[in-house]
Amino acid sequence: MPNLAKEHCSACHRAAAPLTSEQIAPLLPALSKWQIVERGGIMQLQRSFMFRNFAQALDFTHRVGELAESQGHHPAITTEWGQVTVTWWTHKIRGLHRNDFIMAARTDEVVHANV
Ligand SMILES: C[C@H](O)[C@H](O)[C@H]1CNC2=NC(N)=NC(=O)C2=N1
């Protein structure tokens, strides 16, 4: 199983092809709490995180934002009382890149750092 959290994002060129289902399959076991969703024909990687209140949800949101800025790769984040939903995909290729799986694994590390 790949140790995605230890990898670094690579430059993604606009011409890069989105990962296919066959390429995605071996990456999913490392991200057991994440699911593949499809929105507007674009495959995305999504997970919801639960918290005791809004303050904790907001703190986690900020940490994910800092992670995104550090890698130059950004998620969609929905922050609610007690819950944060993080969705990763690569806008410029309108699909999933290995970078999205790396960032999902790194997001899981942020939540553990939170507690
Ligand atoms: C110019 C800037 O680096 C690019 O637009 C980056 C910013 N963050 C990004 N984040 C994501 N998820 N996909 C992108 O294509 C992307 N592109």
GROMACS .gro file of C-alpha atoms and ligand atoms in nm:
model
  132
    1MET     CA    1   0.000   0.000   0.000
    2PRO     CA    2   0.152   0.340  -0.099
    3ASN     CA    3   0.243   0.576   0.187
    4LEU     CA    4   0.069   0.871   0.028
    5ALA     CA    5   0.114   1.107   0.323
    6LYS     CA    6   0.489   1.090   0.277
    7GLU     CA    7   0.474   1.190  -0.090
    8HIS     CA    8   0.484   1.546  -0.220
    9CYS     CA    9   0.259   1.696  -0.481
   10SER     CA   10   0.406   1.711  -0.828
   11ALA     CA   11   0.352   1.980  -1.089
   12CYS     CA   12   0.032   1.898  -1.271
   13HIS     CA   13   0.014   2.009  -1.633
   14ARG     CA   14  -0.313   2.113  -1.790
   15ALA     CA   15  -0.269   1.842  -2.050
   16ALA     CA   16  -0.239   1.567  -1.787
   17ALA     CA   17  -0.511   1.304  -1.808
   18PRO     CA   18  -0.732   1.249  -1.502
   19LEU     CA   19  -0.675   0.916  -1.325
   20THR     CA   20  -0.895   0.634  -1.451
   21SER     CA   21  -1.096   0.405  -1.222
   22GLU     CA   22  -0.831   0.138  -1.273
   23GLN     CA   23  -0.555   0.379  -1.167
   24ILE     CA   24  -0.762   0.496  -0.868
   25ALA     CA   25  -0.841   0.148  -0.733
   26PRO     CA   26  -0.495   0.075  -0.579
   27LEU     CA   27  -0.488   0.416  -0.412
   28LEU     CA   28  -0.821   0.385  -0.228
   29PRO     CA   29  -0.727   0.126   0.040
   30ALA     CA   30  -0.491   0.381   0.193
   31LEU     CA   31  -0.785   0.622   0.228
   32SER     CA   32  -1.051   0.400   0.383
   33LYS     CA   33  -1.267   0.684   0.513
   34TRP     CA   34  -1.271   0.873   0.182
   35GLN     CA   35  -1.515   0.815  -0.102
   36ILE     CA   36  -1.518   0.892  -0.470
   37VAL     CA   37  -1.802   1.125  -0.568
   38GLU     CA   38  -1.883   1.258  -0.912
   39ARG     CA   39  -2.006   1.612  -0.963
   40GLY     CA   40  -2.068   1.763  -1.304
   41GLY     CA   41  -1.887   1.472  -1.462
   42ILE     CA   42  -1.580   1.535  -1.247
   43MET     CA   43  -1.456   1.258  -1.011
   44GLN     CA   44  -1.366   1.392  -0.666
   45LEU     CA   45  -1.237   1.252  -0.336
   46GLN     CA   46  -1.448   1.343  -0.032
   47ARG     CA   47  -1.454   1.284   0.345
   48SER     CA   48  -1.651   1.441   0.633
   49PHE     CA   49  -1.481   1.494   0.972
   50MET     CA   50  -1.684   1.525   1.295
   51PHE     CA   51  -1.602   1.765   1.578
   52ARG     CA   52  -1.750   1.858   1.917
   53ASN     CA   53  -1.840   2.213   1.815
   54PHE     CA   54  -1.793   2.488   1.556
   55ALA     CA   55  -1.470   2.620   1.709
   56GLN     CA   56  -1.298   2.282   1.656
   57ALA     CA   57  -1.440   2.258   1.304
   58LEU     CA   58  -1.306   2.603   1.225
   59ASP     CA   59  -0.962   2.523   1.367
   60PHE     CA   60  -0.941   2.211   1.151
   61THR     CA   61  -1.056   2.412   0.849
   62HIS     CA   62  -0.774   2.659   0.905
   63ARG     CA   63  -0.517   2.379   0.934
   64VAL     CA   64  -0.635   2.223   0.608
   65GLY     CA   65  -0.613   2.566   0.447
   66GLU     CA   66  -0.255   2.604   0.566
   67LEU     CA   67  -0.171   2.259   0.429
   68ALA     CA   68  -0.326   2.353   0.094
   69GLU     CA   69  -0.132   2.675   0.076
   70SER     CA   70   0.193   2.495   0.160
   71GLN     CA   71   0.142   2.258  -0.136
   72GLY     CA   72  -0.025   2.499  -0.379
   73HIS     CA   73  -0.315   2.256  -0.411
   74HIS     CA   74  -0.656   2.345  -0.269
   75PRO     CA   75  -0.974   2.160  -0.168
   76ALA     CA   76  -1.334   2.259  -0.144
   77ILE     CA   77  -1.418   2.282   0.229
   78THR     CA   78  -1.764   2.299   0.386
   79THR     CA   79  -1.743   2.402   0.751
   80GLU     CA   80  -2.051   2.349   0.973
   81TRP     CA   81  -2.117   2.322   1.346
   82GLY     CA   82  -1.946   1.993   1.440
   83GLN     CA   83  -1.859   1.884   1.085
   84VAL     CA   84  -1.614   1.968   0.805
   85THR     CA   85  -1.642   1.814   0.458
   86VAL     CA   86  -1.323   1.821   0.250
   87THR     CA   87  -1.331   1.752  -0.123
   88TRP     CA   88  -1.018   1.714  -0.335
   89TRP     CA   89  -0.990   1.720  -0.713
   90THR     CA   90  -0.763   1.891  -0.964
   91HIS     CA   91  -0.942   2.178  -1.133
   92LYS     CA   92  -0.701   2.217  -1.424
   93ILE     CA   93  -0.754   1.858  -1.543
   94ARG     CA   94  -1.121   1.841  -1.433
   95GLY     CA   95  -1.058   1.518  -1.247
   96LEU     CA   96  -0.841   1.330  -0.999
   97HIS     CA   97  -0.461   1.341  -0.995
   98ARG     CA   98  -0.226   1.154  -0.759
   99ASN     CA   99  -0.183   1.489  -0.585
  100ASP     CA  100  -0.543   1.468  -0.466
  101PHE     CA  101  -0.476   1.134  -0.297
  102ILE     CA  102  -0.158   1.270  -0.139
  103MET     CA  103  -0.350   1.568  -0.004
  104ALA     CA  104  -0.631   1.347   0.129
  105ALA     CA  105  -0.373   1.139   0.320
  106ARG     CA  106  -0.211   1.459   0.449
  107THR     CA  107  -0.558   1.585   0.552
  108ASP     CA  108  -0.604   1.273   0.768
  109GLU     CA  109  -0.276   1.359   0.940
  110VAL     CA  110  -0.400   1.712   1.015
  111VAL     CA  111  -0.706   1.581   1.198
  112HIS     CA  112  -0.490   1.350   1.413
  113ALA     CA  113  -0.265   1.645   1.492
  114ASN     CA  114  -0.582   1.825   1.598
  115VAL     CA  115  -0.666   1.606   1.894
  116LIG     C1  116  -0.204   2.904  -1.021
  116LIG     C2  117  -0.232   2.801  -0.914
  116LIG     O1  118  -0.114   2.740  -0.871
  116LIG     C3  119  -0.318   2.691  -0.973
  116LIG     O2  120  -0.438   2.749  -1.017
  116LIG     C4  121  -0.349   2.581  -0.871
  116LIG     C5  122  -0.406   2.633  -0.741
  116LIG     N1  123  -0.464   2.525  -0.662
  116LIG     C6  124  -0.526   2.421  -0.725
  116LIG     N2  125  -0.597   2.333  -0.654
  116LIG     C7  126  -0.664   2.232  -0.714
  116LIG     N3  127  -0.736   2.145  -0.641
  116LIG     N4  128  -0.659   2.218  -0.847
  116LIG     C8  129  -0.591   2.300  -0.928
  116LIG     O3  130  -0.591   2.283  -1.052
  116LIG     C9  131  -0.515   2.407  -0.866
  116LIG     N5  132  -0.439   2.489  -0.937
   0.00000   0.00000   0.00000
